[in-house]
Amino acid sequence: MEKRKTKIRHYTSFAQDYDGAFSSDLNYCRWSANSIVNLLELKKDDFLVDLGGGTGFFSSLIHKKSGLDKRVLCVDTCEKMLEKADMYDNVFTMCDSASSFSGKDELKYDKIFIKEAVHHFENRIDIFSQIYGQLGCHGIICIVTRPQTPGFPLFKSALKSFEQSQPDYNVFITELEKAGFDVKVHKKAYPFKIKKNRWFELLKQKFMSNLAQFSDIEIDNGLKELEEYYHDSDFFFFDDILIYITGYKTD
Ligand SMILES: C[S@@+](CC[C@H](N)C(=O)[O-])C[C@H]1O[C@@H](n2cnc3c(N)ncnc32)[C@H](O)[C@@H]1O
């Protein structure tokens, strides 16, 4: 319960600036959204859910890209994140946790995606099994996650905490299979370029949830460590590796 509150607190404090972090590179967002549109095989009349959808930025973008008739349902535990999602005409919201949402048997939809949120969920096999039941015939789930060692520059202790907060993606595959899905995996890399100052600002803001556990002094020391290592460049270039895991309902 305490862990859950800490996460909600983190996303509440960061909600205002969330879309300015990674989503500020529109090409990156379009690239990632396109992958989700294609992997979900979205059709005009599909009802789509974005679980752990946060500010709804991707719910809205994916709606536009795929020309869906119905609005996307963006579900999240954090009200402040959802306040942003509520601003989009093509999105509607539900403030709920993944486990409570998936427990609603009467809810039916065609496709669902969970982008960079699945590592926060507990009792995932139960959640995936219930999602299997909610999905219509030939429903598809798409999970977007990262490897335990990300491509982006982090100081050593932040890398370690990222790894601890992020299960190996093979765990999600096994869990989806246990829930009844046929599973496929695609790894994709986006060549990211960001000004070093901007990256440092984001780290100072503790924009990733695993950074919330660090004190301001620990972050400052971490930035010094990075500065020593990358002293000769004003930009960071790295491959952001995203892992797309799709689960197909077979009956
Ligand atoms: C890293 S953000 C990703 C947001 C969005 N999917 C995106 O890619 O921009 C993770 C989101 O998961 C939400 N979250 C965390 N635990 C959750 C849970 N148990 N059920 C539903 N949402 C949850 C957080 O509130 C946050 O908005």
Short mmCIF file of N, CA and C in Angstrom, two decimals, residues 28 31-33 35-37 39-40 50-51 58 62 112-119 141-147 166 169 172 176 186 188 240-246:
data_model
loop_
_atom_site.label_atom_id
_atom_site.label_comp_id
_atom_site.label_asym_id
_atom_site.label_seq_id
_atom_site.Cartn_x
_atom_site.Cartn_y
_atom_site.Cartn_z
N TYR A 28 10.06 10.84 -32.06
CA TYR A 28 10.17 9.67 -31.18
C TYR A 28 8.77 9.15 -30.82
N TRP A 31 7.10 7.57 -33.81
CA TRP A 31 7.74 6.27 -34.07
C TRP A 31 7.17 5.21 -33.13
N SER A 32 7.10 5.54 -31.86
CA SER A 32 6.62 4.57 -30.88
C SER A 32 5.12 4.30 -31.08
N ALA A 33 4.36 5.37 -31.34
CA ALA A 33 2.91 5.21 -31.54
C ALA A 33 2.64 4.35 -32.77
N SER A 35 4.41 1.96 -34.00
CA SER A 35 4.65 0.54 -33.69
C SER A 35 3.44 -0.04 -32.98
N ILE A 36 2.87 0.71 -32.05
CA ILE A 36 1.71 0.20 -31.30
C ILE A 36 0.51 0.03 -32.22
N VAL A 37 0.28 1.03 -33.10
CA VAL A 37 -0.84 0.95 -34.05
C VAL A 37 -0.71 -0.31 -34.90
N LEU A 39 1.20 -3.09 -34.38
CA LEU A 39 1.19 -4.37 -33.65
C LEU A 39 -0.22 -4.71 -33.14
N LEU A 40 -1.00 -3.69 -32.84
CA LEU A 40 -2.38 -3.95 -32.36
C LEU A 40 -3.34 -4.21 -33.52
N ASP A 50 -5.99 2.16 -22.98
CA ASP A 50 -4.59 2.48 -22.66
C ASP A 50 -4.48 2.36 -21.13
N LEU A 51 -3.92 1.24 -20.67
CA LEU A 51 -3.88 0.97 -19.22
C LEU A 51 -2.56 1.49 -18.63
N PHE A 58 -0.31 9.40 -25.42
CA PHE A 58 -0.24 8.32 -26.42
C PHE A 58 -1.63 7.80 -26.79
N ILE A 62 -2.40 7.84 -30.71
CA ILE A 62 -2.72 6.57 -31.37
C ILE A 62 -4.14 6.62 -31.96
N ILE A 112 -5.83 -3.57 -26.21
CA ILE A 112 -5.34 -2.84 -25.04
C ILE A 112 -3.82 -2.69 -25.13
N PHE A 113 -3.32 -1.52 -24.73
CA PHE A 113 -1.86 -1.41 -24.63
C PHE A 113 -1.48 -0.87 -23.25
N ILE A 114 -0.29 -1.30 -22.82
CA ILE A 114 0.24 -0.90 -21.51
C ILE A 114 1.66 -0.41 -21.78
N LYS A 115 1.84 0.89 -21.78
CA LYS A 115 3.14 1.44 -22.19
C LYS A 115 3.91 1.98 -20.98
N GLU A 116 5.04 1.37 -20.75
CA GLU A 116 5.95 1.79 -19.68
C GLU A 116 5.26 1.89 -18.32
N ALA A 117 4.35 0.97 -18.07
CA ALA A 117 3.63 0.98 -16.80
C ALA A 117 3.55 -0.41 -16.17
N VAL A 118 3.79 -1.46 -16.97
CA VAL A 118 3.50 -2.81 -16.49
C VAL A 118 4.36 -3.21 -15.28
N HIS A 119 5.58 -2.63 -15.21
CA HIS A 119 6.47 -2.98 -14.10
C HIS A 119 5.92 -2.49 -12.76
N ILE A 141 -3.27 -7.68 -26.85
CA ILE A 141 -2.66 -6.83 -25.83
C ILE A 141 -1.25 -6.48 -26.30
N CYS A 142 -0.83 -5.25 -26.11
CA CYS A 142 0.55 -4.87 -26.46
C CYS A 142 1.19 -4.20 -25.24
N ILE A 143 2.28 -4.80 -24.77
CA ILE A 143 3.01 -4.23 -23.64
C ILE A 143 4.28 -3.58 -24.18
N VAL A 144 4.52 -2.35 -23.77
CA VAL A 144 5.76 -1.67 -24.18
C VAL A 144 6.60 -1.49 -22.92
N THR A 145 7.83 -2.00 -22.99
CA THR A 145 8.68 -1.93 -21.80
C THR A 145 10.13 -1.73 -22.25
N ARG A 146 11.03 -1.72 -21.29
CA ARG A 146 12.45 -1.53 -21.61
C ARG A 146 13.26 -2.69 -21.05
N PRO A 147 14.48 -2.90 -21.59
CA PRO A 147 15.35 -3.90 -20.97
C PRO A 147 15.79 -3.43 -19.58
N GLN A 166 12.64 -2.82 -12.68
CA GLN A 166 12.20 -3.26 -14.01
C GLN A 166 12.45 -4.76 -14.17
N TYR A 169 12.15 -8.60 -19.21
CA TYR A 169 10.92 -8.67 -20.03
C TYR A 169 10.44 -10.10 -20.25
N PHE A 172 7.45 -10.98 -18.24
CA PHE A 172 6.13 -10.57 -18.76
C PHE A 172 5.64 -11.58 -19.82
N LEU A 176 2.19 -13.58 -19.53
CA LEU A 176 1.13 -13.51 -20.56
C LEU A 176 0.76 -14.90 -21.04
N HIS A 186 8.99 -7.97 -30.16
CA HIS A 186 9.75 -7.16 -31.12
C HIS A 186 10.60 -6.18 -30.32
N LYS A 188 12.90 -2.77 -30.61
CA LYS A 188 13.15 -1.66 -31.53
C LYS A 188 14.02 -0.61 -30.83
N ASP A 240 17.52 4.36 -27.54
CA ASP A 240 16.50 3.99 -26.55
C ASP A 240 15.87 2.69 -27.04
N ILE A 241 16.08 1.65 -26.28
CA ILE A 241 15.58 0.34 -26.72
C ILE A 241 14.22 0.07 -26.08
N LEU A 242 13.24 -0.15 -26.93
CA LEU A 242 11.90 -0.47 -26.43
C LEU A 242 11.56 -1.90 -26.83
N ILE A 243 10.90 -2.59 -25.94
CA ILE A 243 10.50 -3.97 -26.21
C ILE A 243 8.98 -4.01 -26.27
N TYR A 244 8.49 -4.48 -27.39
CA TYR A 244 7.04 -4.57 -27.61
C TYR A 244 6.64 -6.04 -27.52
N ILE A 245 5.81 -6.34 -26.55
CA ILE A 245 5.37 -7.74 -26.37
C ILE A 245 3.89 -7.79 -26.71
N THR A 246 3.55 -8.57 -27.72
CA THR A 246 2.13 -8.65 -28.09
C THR A 246 1.57 -10.01 -27.71
#
